[in-house]
Amino acid sequence: MTPSKPHILFITSWYPNEEATSLGVFIKKQALLMATQFKVSVVYAKSSKLITAERIDVTQEGNLTEIICLYPKISGKTFFISNYKKFKQYNNAYSKCIIIAKQQGKIDIVHLHVIYPAAIPTLQFIKQHPHINVFVSEHWSGYTSEDNSYKGLLSCYYTNKIISKAKQIFVVSNYLKQAMLNRGLKGNYTVLANLIDTNIFNIKKELQTQNKQINFVHISSLVDREKNITGILTAFKMALKTNTNLYLNIVSSSNAIENIMPLIYQLNLLNYVSFYKDVSTMEVSKIINQSQSLIMFSNFETFSIVTLEALACGKPVITTSVGGIKEYLLPELGITVEVSNVMQLSNAILKMTETYHSYSPELLRNFVLNNFDKNKILNTLSNHYLQSFV
């Protein structure tokens, strides 16, 4: 029998918090979307160097309850003892959060976001509630051959175990689905895109600059092995030799930006780059609108939300043709380049300075509206949730 308003418990390995405001922000967006039709509780826990005592924060926003636990980081000289303590502390933190979630009402469905390590408390919960339906959403690139981070006995054990119990596994691209299947993770897969907030990411013509400066924007974690920020900066330096009116806006976390400063100085780019640290979603939209194009030079991507956010703002993109991006990026949406081909990226930057005005902002935005509409995501998840009660 279907409850009048089912209570969905999101257990997640990533979620925005005071230490990482953009971590898993797409999961929060999905939680808010699903809370328009269901009661949703989100639980998330992590260790922190900044606190000395455990703290659980509970916030309410309509039908969404967020329960976030921060606890002191454990350190120890004995590897096995300290790891066991970390394991217990992590599990206990989630258990406390789940107890609070239960106070919001009987939990009808569990939805795990980003399998490991939150599969550990998820399996503990469903062991106590063996008849509850379990859904899984995965975003992590670690399963792919390019990333190849899916290793370790614990990670593989818990991932296999939760996959075997999942009624449905949602992945953001066929690329990610195939990567997981190649790892022997067989199950019922559905490709479901991340939510693009087209209300925030929209065309704002009043923010567009009228001077000769051509602004590009790059938004990422700046992790070099994935995002190849070294390649972007090198290509940008090369393009500046031909056109000195180029400017690059970099949006990321404070720590990540600090890590690339030596390379900025080495390439003598300080006068051609602006940095935006830990900014809000609204501010990201503003920065995109003040730029003429987005640059992504990733070695691998399961989806790339920022690429679609730029398109939703009517901005053409320069990207590598990899993974999830390759599945949706049409030639009329921007320029694609080969992975690690710095010269090709430099030429693409110069080409975009001459052609950005020829792209139709409305066509770019309509592509996102027609293919990544939030109602498609809402209806897909809602139907799967409700059918699980039949």
mmCIF file of C-alpha atoms in Angstrom:
data_model
loop_
_atom_site.group_PDB
_atom_site.id
_atom_site.type_symbol
_atom_site.label_atom_id
_atom_site.label_comp_id
_atom_site.label_asym_id
_atom_site.label_seq_id
_atom_site.Cartn_x
_atom_site.Cartn_y
_atom_site.Cartn_z
ATOM 1 C CA MET A 1 0.000 0.000 0.000
ATOM 2 C CA THR A 2 1.391 3.396 -1.015
ATOM 3 C CA PRO A 3 1.642 5.956 1.835
ATOM 4 C CA SER A 4 -0.197 9.261 1.259
ATOM 5 C CA LYS A 5 3.152 11.140 1.248
ATOM 6 C CA PRO A 6 6.045 8.669 1.274
ATOM 7 C CA HIS A 7 9.053 9.566 3.413
ATOM 8 C CA ILE A 8 12.306 9.242 1.436
ATOM 9 C CA LEU A 9 15.597 8.953 3.312
ATOM 10 C CA PHE A 10 18.606 10.225 1.370
ATOM 11 C CA ILE A 11 21.838 8.752 2.768
ATOM 12 C CA THR A 12 24.699 10.452 0.987
ATOM 13 C CA SER A 13 28.493 10.383 0.796
ATOM 14 C CA TRP A 14 28.623 13.971 -0.503
ATOM 15 C CA TYR A 15 26.574 16.971 0.562
ATOM 16 C CA PRO A 16 27.143 20.735 0.875
ATOM 17 C CA ASN A 17 28.413 21.666 4.331
ATOM 18 C CA GLU A 18 30.246 24.524 6.027
ATOM 19 C CA GLU A 19 33.635 23.114 5.045
ATOM 20 C CA ALA A 20 32.740 22.337 1.417
ATOM 21 C CA THR A 21 29.825 24.452 0.259
ATOM 22 C CA SER A 22 29.710 23.019 -3.279
ATOM 23 C CA LEU A 23 30.297 19.337 -2.453
ATOM 24 C CA GLY A 24 27.429 17.354 -3.951
ATOM 25 C CA VAL A 25 25.320 20.455 -4.449
ATOM 26 C CA PHE A 26 23.484 18.556 -7.211
ATOM 27 C CA ILE A 27 22.293 16.077 -4.569
ATOM 28 C CA LYS A 28 20.791 18.909 -2.529
ATOM 29 C CA LYS A 29 19.069 20.227 -5.654
ATOM 30 C CA GLN A 30 17.559 16.807 -6.256
ATOM 31 C CA ALA A 31 16.457 16.568 -2.617
ATOM 32 C CA LEU A 32 14.711 19.937 -2.891
ATOM 33 C CA LEU A 33 13.058 18.851 -6.134
ATOM 34 C CA MET A 34 11.774 15.583 -4.670
ATOM 35 C CA ALA A 35 10.530 17.436 -1.579
ATOM 36 C CA THR A 36 7.928 19.099 -3.802
ATOM 37 C CA GLN A 37 6.105 15.734 -3.908
ATOM 38 C CA PHE A 38 7.488 13.702 -1.005
ATOM 39 C CA LYS A 39 8.735 14.105 2.533
ATOM 40 C CA VAL A 40 12.542 13.943 2.248
ATOM 41 C CA SER A 41 15.167 13.600 4.973
ATOM 42 C CA VAL A 42 18.866 13.862 4.116
ATOM 43 C CA VAL A 43 21.577 12.474 6.403
ATOM 44 C CA TYR A 44 25.264 13.253 5.948
ATOM 45 C CA ALA A 45 28.240 12.931 8.300
ATOM 46 C CA LYS A 46 31.932 13.746 8.049
ATOM 47 C CA SER A 47 34.983 14.235 10.227
ATOM 48 C CA SER A 48 36.376 17.731 10.681
ATOM 49 C CA LYS A 49 39.669 19.170 11.860
ATOM 50 C CA LEU A 50 37.891 22.374 12.863
ATOM 51 C CA ILE A 51 35.811 21.048 15.748
ATOM 52 C CA THR A 52 36.586 19.388 19.066
ATOM 53 C CA ALA A 53 33.146 17.963 19.831
ATOM 54 C CA GLU A 54 30.498 16.285 17.721
ATOM 55 C CA ARG A 55 27.799 18.567 16.341
ATOM 56 C CA ILE A 56 24.551 17.675 14.574
ATOM 57 C CA ASP A 57 22.716 20.432 12.715
ATOM 58 C CA VAL A 58 19.097 19.947 11.683
ATOM 59 C CA THR A 59 17.488 22.346 9.230
ATOM 60 C CA GLN A 60 14.003 22.336 7.766
ATOM 61 C CA GLU A 61 13.006 23.723 4.381
ATOM 62 C CA GLY A 62 9.430 22.831 3.478
ATOM 63 C CA ASN A 63 9.230 19.037 3.174
ATOM 64 C CA LEU A 64 13.033 18.718 3.262
ATOM 65 C CA THR A 65 14.890 17.981 6.511
ATOM 66 C CA GLU A 66 18.696 18.110 6.426
ATOM 67 C CA ILE A 67 20.587 16.350 9.206
ATOM 68 C CA ILE A 68 24.334 17.006 9.043
ATOM 69 C CA CYS A 69 26.826 15.675 11.588
ATOM 70 C CA LEU A 70 30.387 16.947 11.963
ATOM 71 C CA TYR A 71 32.659 15.101 14.363
ATOM 72 C CA PRO A 72 36.328 15.484 15.394
ATOM 73 C CA LYS A 73 38.901 13.825 13.170
ATOM 74 C CA ILE A 74 40.603 10.804 14.709
ATOM 75 C CA SER A 75 44.360 10.550 14.469
ATOM 76 C CA GLY A 76 46.538 7.683 15.605
ATOM 77 C CA LYS A 77 49.895 6.080 15.003
ATOM 78 C CA THR A 78 48.541 2.527 14.811
ATOM 79 C CA PHE A 79 47.006 2.050 11.356
ATOM 80 C CA PHE A 80 44.517 -0.722 12.110
ATOM 81 C CA ILE A 81 43.367 0.697 15.447
ATOM 82 C CA SER A 82 42.866 4.226 14.106
ATOM 83 C CA ASN A 83 41.054 2.899 11.008
ATOM 84 C CA TYR A 84 38.742 0.801 13.152
ATOM 85 C CA LYS A 85 37.968 3.829 15.320
ATOM 86 C CA LYS A 86 37.263 5.913 12.194
ATOM 87 C CA PHE A 87 34.941 3.196 10.890
ATOM 88 C CA LYS A 88 33.012 3.042 14.181
ATOM 89 C CA GLN A 89 32.852 6.824 14.519
ATOM 90 C CA TYR A 90 31.578 7.229 10.953
ATOM 91 C CA ASN A 91 28.894 4.582 11.399
ATOM 92 C CA ASN A 92 27.818 5.966 14.776
ATOM 93 C CA ALA A 93 27.486 9.479 13.356
ATOM 94 C CA TYR A 94 25.156 8.264 10.613
ATOM 95 C CA SER A 95 23.189 6.153 13.093
ATOM 96 C CA LYS A 96 22.514 9.251 15.214
ATOM 97 C CA CYS A 97 21.427 11.198 12.132
ATOM 98 C CA ILE A 98 19.104 8.397 11.019
ATOM 99 C CA ILE A 99 17.468 8.312 14.466
ATOM 100 C CA ILE A 100 16.620 12.002 13.989
ATOM 101 C CA ALA A 101 15.324 11.269 10.481
ATOM 102 C CA LYS A 102 13.014 8.609 11.886
ATOM 103 C CA GLN A 103 11.519 11.246 14.175
ATOM 104 C CA GLN A 104 10.237 12.985 11.037
ATOM 105 C CA GLY A 105 8.018 9.961 10.374
ATOM 106 C CA LYS A 106 8.213 6.344 9.227
ATOM 107 C CA ILE A 107 10.829 5.920 6.483
ATOM 108 C CA ASP A 108 9.361 4.306 3.377
ATOM 109 C CA ILE A 109 12.281 4.363 0.902
ATOM 110 C CA VAL A 110 16.071 4.662 1.203
ATOM 111 C CA HIS A 111 17.971 6.443 -1.575
ATOM 112 C CA LEU A 112 21.762 6.208 -1.363
ATOM 113 C CA HIS A 113 23.707 8.921 -3.210
ATOM 114 C CA VAL A 114 27.366 8.242 -4.116
ATOM 115 C CA ILE A 115 27.843 4.660 -3.019
ATOM 116 C CA TYR A 116 31.004 4.641 -0.954
ATOM 117 C CA PRO A 117 31.459 5.155 1.946
ATOM 118 C CA ALA A 118 27.793 5.882 2.779
ATOM 119 C CA ALA A 119 26.925 2.323 1.697
ATOM 120 C CA ILE A 120 28.247 1.260 5.119
ATOM 121 C CA PRO A 121 25.523 2.940 7.239
ATOM 122 C CA THR A 122 22.964 2.280 4.481
ATOM 123 C CA LEU A 123 23.527 -1.475 4.714
ATOM 124 C CA GLN A 124 23.340 -1.237 8.501
ATOM 125 C CA PHE A 125 19.962 0.492 8.214
ATOM 126 C CA ILE A 126 18.460 -1.953 5.712
ATOM 127 C CA LYS A 127 19.691 -4.859 7.815
ATOM 128 C CA GLN A 128 17.347 -3.541 10.511
ATOM 129 C CA HIS A 129 14.600 -2.874 7.915
ATOM 130 C CA PRO A 130 14.965 -5.783 5.447
ATOM 131 C CA HIS A 131 11.757 -5.081 3.512
ATOM 132 C CA ILE A 132 12.461 -1.462 2.685
ATOM 133 C CA ASN A 133 13.092 -0.518 -0.964
ATOM 134 C CA VAL A 134 16.591 0.764 -1.740
ATOM 135 C CA PHE A 135 17.566 3.049 -4.637
ATOM 136 C CA VAL A 136 21.097 4.092 -5.557
ATOM 137 C CA SER A 137 22.382 7.143 -7.461
ATOM 138 C CA GLU A 138 26.008 7.201 -8.554
ATOM 139 C CA HIS A 139 28.028 10.157 -9.872
ATOM 140 C CA TRP A 140 31.600 9.137 -9.034
ATOM 141 C CA SER A 141 34.087 8.706 -11.873
ATOM 142 C CA GLY A 142 36.265 6.227 -9.973
ATOM 143 C CA TYR A 143 34.842 3.224 -11.851
ATOM 144 C CA THR A 144 36.080 4.515 -15.209
ATOM 145 C CA SER A 145 39.318 3.253 -16.737
ATOM 146 C CA GLU A 146 40.559 6.856 -17.012
ATOM 147 C CA ASP A 147 40.151 7.509 -13.276
ATOM 148 C CA ASN A 148 40.584 3.950 -11.963
ATOM 149 C CA SER A 149 40.109 4.891 -8.293
ATOM 150 C CA TYR A 150 37.671 2.058 -7.577
ATOM 151 C CA LYS A 151 40.003 -0.058 -5.478
ATOM 152 C CA GLY A 152 40.339 -1.453 -1.983
ATOM 153 C CA LEU A 153 38.684 -4.389 -0.241
ATOM 154 C CA LEU A 154 36.199 -2.332 1.786
ATOM 155 C CA SER A 155 35.117 -0.135 -1.120
ATOM 156 C CA CYS A 156 34.597 -3.074 -3.470
ATOM 157 C CA TYR A 157 32.877 -5.210 -0.826
ATOM 158 C CA TYR A 158 30.324 -2.605 0.233
ATOM 159 C CA THR A 159 29.719 -1.404 -3.315
ATOM 160 C CA ASN A 160 28.972 -4.922 -4.563
ATOM 161 C CA LYS A 161 26.734 -5.603 -1.577
ATOM 162 C CA ILE A 162 24.596 -2.468 -1.957
ATOM 163 C CA ILE A 163 24.323 -2.906 -5.737
ATOM 164 C CA SER A 164 22.942 -6.407 -5.172
ATOM 165 C CA LYS A 165 20.220 -4.988 -2.930
ATOM 166 C CA ALA A 166 19.293 -1.931 -5.014
ATOM 167 C CA LYS A 167 15.923 -1.946 -6.733
ATOM 168 C CA GLN A 168 17.212 0.626 -9.229
ATOM 169 C CA ILE A 169 20.596 2.225 -9.902
ATOM 170 C CA PHE A 170 20.545 5.745 -11.361
ATOM 171 C CA VAL A 171 23.640 6.949 -13.179
ATOM 172 C CA VAL A 172 24.264 10.291 -14.880
ATOM 173 C CA SER A 173 25.471 8.879 -18.224
ATOM 174 C CA ASN A 174 25.765 5.726 -20.308
ATOM 175 C CA TYR A 175 29.514 6.184 -19.938
ATOM 176 C CA LEU A 176 29.249 5.728 -16.169
ATOM 177 C CA LYS A 177 26.794 2.835 -16.545
ATOM 178 C CA GLN A 178 29.202 0.962 -18.816
ATOM 179 C CA ALA A 179 32.139 1.673 -16.505
ATOM 180 C CA MET A 180 30.234 0.138 -13.579
ATOM 181 C CA LEU A 181 29.136 -2.871 -15.631
ATOM 182 C CA ASN A 182 32.759 -3.384 -16.656
ATOM 183 C CA ARG A 183 33.541 -3.680 -12.944
ATOM 184 C CA GLY A 184 31.017 -6.502 -12.631
ATOM 185 C CA LEU A 185 28.421 -4.294 -10.899
ATOM 186 C CA LYS A 186 25.316 -5.739 -12.540
ATOM 187 C CA GLY A 187 21.856 -4.412 -11.738
ATOM 188 C CA ASN A 188 18.875 -2.443 -13.006
ATOM 189 C CA TYR A 189 20.360 0.775 -14.410
ATOM 190 C CA THR A 190 18.570 3.942 -15.482
ATOM 191 C CA VAL A 191 20.426 6.901 -16.958
ATOM 192 C CA LEU A 192 19.168 10.029 -15.210
ATOM 193 C CA ALA A 193 20.802 13.411 -15.727
ATOM 194 C CA ASN A 194 21.680 15.767 -12.914
ATOM 195 C CA LEU A 195 19.326 18.655 -12.288
ATOM 196 C CA ILE A 196 20.150 21.913 -14.080
ATOM 197 C CA ASP A 197 18.513 24.843 -12.296
ATOM 198 C CA THR A 198 17.423 26.827 -15.341
ATOM 199 C CA ASN A 199 15.756 29.441 -13.138
ATOM 200 C CA ILE A 200 19.126 30.465 -11.714
ATOM 201 C CA PHE A 201 21.181 29.635 -14.795
ATOM 202 C CA ASN A 202 19.514 31.763 -17.417
ATOM 203 C CA ILE A 203 20.350 34.462 -19.938
ATOM 204 C CA LYS A 204 21.118 37.806 -18.296
ATOM 205 C CA LYS A 205 21.935 40.191 -21.125
ATOM 206 C CA GLU A 206 22.303 43.138 -18.758
ATOM 207 C CA LEU A 207 25.453 41.528 -17.279
ATOM 208 C CA GLN A 208 27.266 41.154 -20.578
ATOM 209 C CA THR A 209 30.333 43.341 -21.004
ATOM 210 C CA GLN A 210 30.650 45.717 -23.953
ATOM 211 C CA ASN A 211 34.421 46.278 -23.943
ATOM 212 C CA LYS A 212 37.024 44.564 -26.144
ATOM 213 C CA GLN A 213 38.015 42.108 -23.410
ATOM 214 C CA ILE A 214 36.942 38.518 -24.136
ATOM 215 C CA ASN A 215 36.121 36.741 -20.886
ATOM 216 C CA PHE A 216 36.360 32.981 -20.468
ATOM 217 C CA VAL A 217 35.308 31.076 -17.355
ATOM 218 C CA HIS A 218 36.459 27.788 -15.841
ATOM 219 C CA ILE A 219 34.560 26.211 -12.925
ATOM 220 C CA SER A 220 35.826 23.080 -11.214
ATOM 221 C CA SER A 221 37.614 21.469 -8.274
ATOM 222 C CA LEU A 222 40.914 22.228 -10.111
ATOM 223 C CA VAL A 223 42.087 18.666 -9.472
ATOM 224 C CA ASP A 224 44.694 18.409 -12.208
ATOM 225 C CA ARG A 225 44.472 14.698 -12.999
ATOM 226 C CA GLU A 226 40.775 15.141 -13.735
ATOM 227 C CA LYS A 227 40.249 18.770 -14.790
ATOM 228 C CA ASN A 228 43.711 19.435 -16.312
ATOM 229 C CA ILE A 229 43.927 23.004 -15.044
ATOM 230 C CA THR A 230 47.637 22.972 -15.977
ATOM 231 C CA GLY A 231 46.651 22.390 -19.590
ATOM 232 C CA ILE A 232 44.070 25.184 -19.494
ATOM 233 C CA LEU A 233 46.514 27.740 -18.113
ATOM 234 C CA THR A 234 49.242 26.683 -20.534
ATOM 235 C CA ALA A 235 46.890 26.932 -23.512
ATOM 236 C CA PHE A 236 45.599 30.285 -22.286
ATOM 237 C CA LYS A 237 49.167 31.608 -22.053
ATOM 238 C CA MET A 238 49.789 30.461 -25.635
ATOM 239 C CA ALA A 239 46.591 32.137 -26.880
ATOM 240 C CA LEU A 240 47.584 35.419 -25.186
ATOM 241 C CA LYS A 241 50.599 35.655 -27.503
ATOM 242 C CA THR A 242 48.139 36.149 -30.372
ATOM 243 C CA ASN A 243 45.371 38.065 -28.566
ATOM 244 C CA THR A 244 46.115 40.060 -25.392
ATOM 245 C CA ASN A 245 42.428 40.913 -24.849
ATOM 246 C CA LEU A 246 41.726 37.505 -23.314
ATOM 247 C CA TYR A 247 40.744 37.120 -19.659
ATOM 248 C CA LEU A 248 40.052 34.022 -17.562
ATOM 249 C CA ASN A 249 37.717 33.771 -14.565
ATOM 250 C CA ILE A 250 38.399 30.776 -12.315
ATOM 251 C CA VAL A 251 35.703 29.608 -9.881
ATOM 252 C CA SER A 252 36.577 27.043 -7.212
ATOM 253 C CA SER A 253 37.224 26.548 -3.498
ATOM 254 C CA SER A 254 39.737 28.666 -1.603
ATOM 255 C CA ASN A 255 42.160 25.781 -1.041
ATOM 256 C CA ALA A 256 42.086 24.660 -4.660
ATOM 257 C CA ILE A 257 42.833 28.171 -5.932
ATOM 258 C CA GLU A 258 45.737 28.547 -3.511
ATOM 259 C CA ASN A 259 47.207 25.329 -4.898
ATOM 260 C CA ILE A 260 47.389 26.662 -8.474
ATOM 261 C CA MET A 261 48.882 30.064 -7.587
ATOM 262 C CA PRO A 262 52.504 28.923 -8.141
ATOM 263 C CA LEU A 263 51.626 27.983 -11.733
ATOM 264 C CA ILE A 264 49.817 31.311 -12.239
ATOM 265 C CA TYR A 265 52.987 33.145 -11.189
ATOM 266 C CA GLN A 266 55.212 30.851 -13.227
ATOM 267 C CA LEU A 267 53.206 31.549 -16.389
ATOM 268 C CA ASN A 268 52.979 35.268 -15.555
ATOM 269 C CA LEU A 269 49.165 35.201 -15.799
ATOM 270 C CA LEU A 270 48.248 37.225 -12.720
ATOM 271 C CA ASN A 271 47.055 40.199 -14.802
ATOM 272 C CA TYR A 272 44.862 37.978 -16.964
ATOM 273 C CA VAL A 273 43.059 35.884 -14.350
ATOM 274 C CA SER A 274 40.433 36.584 -11.685
ATOM 275 C CA PHE A 275 39.607 34.174 -8.882
ATOM 276 C CA TYR A 276 36.219 33.526 -7.276
ATOM 277 C CA LYS A 277 36.385 31.462 -4.104
ATOM 278 C CA ASP A 278 33.520 29.539 -2.479
ATOM 279 C CA VAL A 279 30.809 31.582 -4.207
ATOM 280 C CA SER A 280 27.057 30.948 -4.211
ATOM 281 C CA THR A 281 25.136 29.387 -7.082
ATOM 282 C CA MET A 282 23.680 32.796 -7.930
ATOM 283 C CA GLU A 283 27.183 34.270 -8.118
ATOM 284 C CA VAL A 284 28.340 31.438 -10.405
ATOM 285 C CA SER A 285 25.474 32.248 -12.772
ATOM 286 C CA LYS A 286 26.489 35.914 -12.731
ATOM 287 C CA ILE A 287 30.132 35.087 -13.541
ATOM 288 C CA ILE A 288 29.074 32.838 -16.442
ATOM 289 C CA ASN A 289 26.856 35.592 -17.827
ATOM 290 C CA GLN A 290 29.728 38.070 -17.681
ATOM 291 C CA SER A 291 31.873 35.673 -19.744
ATOM 292 C CA GLN A 292 31.710 34.867 -23.444
ATOM 293 C CA SER A 293 32.489 31.137 -23.140
ATOM 294 C CA LEU A 294 33.195 28.301 -20.707
ATOM 295 C CA ILE A 295 36.421 26.274 -20.917
ATOM 296 C CA MET A 296 36.552 22.653 -19.707
ATOM 297 C CA PHE A 297 39.642 20.570 -20.527
ATOM 298 C CA SER A 298 38.862 17.464 -18.485
ATOM 299 C CA ASN A 299 40.630 14.156 -18.887
ATOM 300 C CA PHE A 300 37.355 12.425 -17.931
ATOM 301 C CA GLU A 301 33.832 13.470 -16.911
ATOM 302 C CA THR A 302 30.773 11.412 -15.990
ATOM 303 C CA PHE A 303 28.425 14.323 -16.776
ATOM 304 C CA SER A 304 29.750 17.915 -16.287
ATOM 305 C CA ILE A 305 26.965 20.006 -14.799
ATOM 306 C CA VAL A 306 28.836 23.275 -15.366
ATOM 307 C CA THR A 307 28.920 22.674 -19.122
ATOM 308 C CA LEU A 308 25.124 22.533 -19.194
ATOM 309 C CA GLU A 309 24.803 25.457 -16.770
ATOM 310 C CA ALA A 310 26.851 27.577 -19.189
ATOM 311 C CA LEU A 311 24.649 26.498 -22.100
ATOM 312 C CA ALA A 312 21.547 27.339 -20.019
ATOM 313 C CA CYS A 313 23.011 30.861 -19.701
ATOM 314 C CA GLY A 314 23.281 30.993 -23.504
ATOM 315 C CA LYS A 315 27.080 30.640 -23.541
ATOM 316 C CA PRO A 316 28.963 28.400 -26.007
ATOM 317 C CA VAL A 317 31.504 26.015 -24.523
ATOM 318 C CA ILE A 318 34.969 24.652 -25.247
ATOM 319 C CA THR A 319 35.330 21.119 -23.903
ATOM 320 C CA THR A 320 37.098 17.844 -24.430
ATOM 321 C CA SER A 321 34.948 15.173 -26.049
ATOM 322 C CA VAL A 322 34.978 12.739 -23.131
ATOM 323 C CA GLY A 323 32.631 10.498 -21.166
ATOM 324 C CA GLY A 324 29.221 11.928 -20.405
ATOM 325 C CA ILE A 325 29.920 15.182 -22.278
ATOM 326 C CA LYS A 326 30.398 13.267 -25.531
ATOM 327 C CA GLU A 327 26.859 11.874 -25.195
ATOM 328 C CA TYR A 328 25.085 15.221 -25.382
ATOM 329 C CA LEU A 329 27.374 17.939 -26.756
ATOM 330 C CA LEU A 330 26.364 18.774 -30.343
ATOM 331 C CA PRO A 331 28.654 20.734 -32.724
ATOM 332 C CA GLU A 332 26.323 23.748 -32.670
ATOM 333 C CA LEU A 333 26.841 24.115 -28.902
ATOM 334 C CA GLY A 334 30.554 24.868 -28.946
ATOM 335 C CA ILE A 335 34.000 23.531 -29.804
ATOM 336 C CA THR A 336 35.390 20.155 -28.760
ATOM 337 C CA VAL A 337 39.092 19.361 -28.509
ATOM 338 C CA GLU A 338 41.170 16.253 -27.919
ATOM 339 C CA VAL A 339 42.154 15.269 -24.394
ATOM 340 C CA SER A 340 45.514 16.816 -23.356
ATOM 341 C CA ASN A 341 45.961 18.564 -26.728
ATOM 342 C CA VAL A 342 47.093 21.959 -25.417
ATOM 343 C CA MET A 343 47.796 23.405 -28.859
ATOM 344 C CA GLN A 344 44.301 22.449 -30.018
ATOM 345 C CA LEU A 345 42.801 24.079 -26.920
ATOM 346 C CA SER A 346 44.797 27.265 -27.523
ATOM 347 C CA ASN A 347 43.517 27.399 -31.115
ATOM 348 C CA ALA A 348 39.955 26.758 -29.905
ATOM 349 C CA ILE A 349 40.223 29.701 -27.491
ATOM 350 C CA LEU A 350 41.348 31.955 -30.330
ATOM 351 C CA LYS A 351 38.607 30.628 -32.606
ATOM 352 C CA MET A 352 35.980 31.253 -29.929
ATOM 353 C CA THR A 353 37.073 34.903 -29.617
ATOM 354 C CA GLU A 354 36.055 35.327 -33.266
ATOM 355 C CA THR A 355 32.897 33.201 -33.280
ATOM 356 C CA TYR A 356 31.214 33.440 -29.850
ATOM 357 C CA HIS A 357 28.812 36.125 -31.113
ATOM 358 C CA SER A 358 27.605 33.800 -33.902
ATOM 359 C CA TYR A 359 26.052 31.345 -31.413
ATOM 360 C CA SER A 360 22.366 31.855 -30.634
ATOM 361 C CA PRO A 361 21.965 32.182 -26.823
ATOM 362 C CA GLU A 362 18.331 31.113 -27.151
ATOM 363 C CA LEU A 363 19.259 27.969 -29.110
ATOM 364 C CA LEU A 364 21.880 27.022 -26.491
ATOM 365 C CA ARG A 365 19.439 27.544 -23.641
ATOM 366 C CA ASN A 366 16.600 25.710 -25.392
ATOM 367 C CA PHE A 367 18.846 22.688 -25.826
ATOM 368 C CA VAL A 368 19.100 22.432 -22.014
ATOM 369 C CA LEU A 369 15.401 23.132 -21.486
ATOM 370 C CA ASN A 370 14.377 20.476 -24.002
ATOM 371 C CA ASN A 371 16.761 17.753 -22.850
ATOM 372 C CA PHE A 372 17.373 18.338 -19.143
ATOM 373 C CA ASP A 373 14.041 19.589 -17.886
ATOM 374 C CA LYS A 374 13.624 19.165 -14.118
ATOM 375 C CA ASN A 375 10.150 17.688 -14.592
ATOM 376 C CA LYS A 376 11.692 14.717 -16.427
ATOM 377 C CA ILE A 377 13.881 14.020 -13.406
ATOM 378 C CA LEU A 378 11.003 14.516 -10.975
ATOM 379 C CA ASN A 379 8.674 12.230 -12.954
ATOM 380 C CA THR A 380 11.294 9.503 -13.445
ATOM 381 C CA LEU A 381 12.196 9.307 -9.760
ATOM 382 C CA SER A 382 8.575 9.669 -8.617
ATOM 383 C CA ASN A 383 7.428 6.838 -10.865
ATOM 384 C CA HIS A 384 10.190 4.534 -9.631
ATOM 385 C CA TYR A 385 9.452 5.398 -6.013
ATOM 386 C CA LEU A 386 5.705 4.840 -6.336
ATOM 387 C CA GLN A 387 6.016 1.657 -8.405
ATOM 388 C CA SER A 388 8.183 0.150 -5.668
ATOM 389 C CA PHE A 389 5.096 -0.032 -3.425
ATOM 390 C CA VAL A 390 3.098 -2.070 -5.947
#
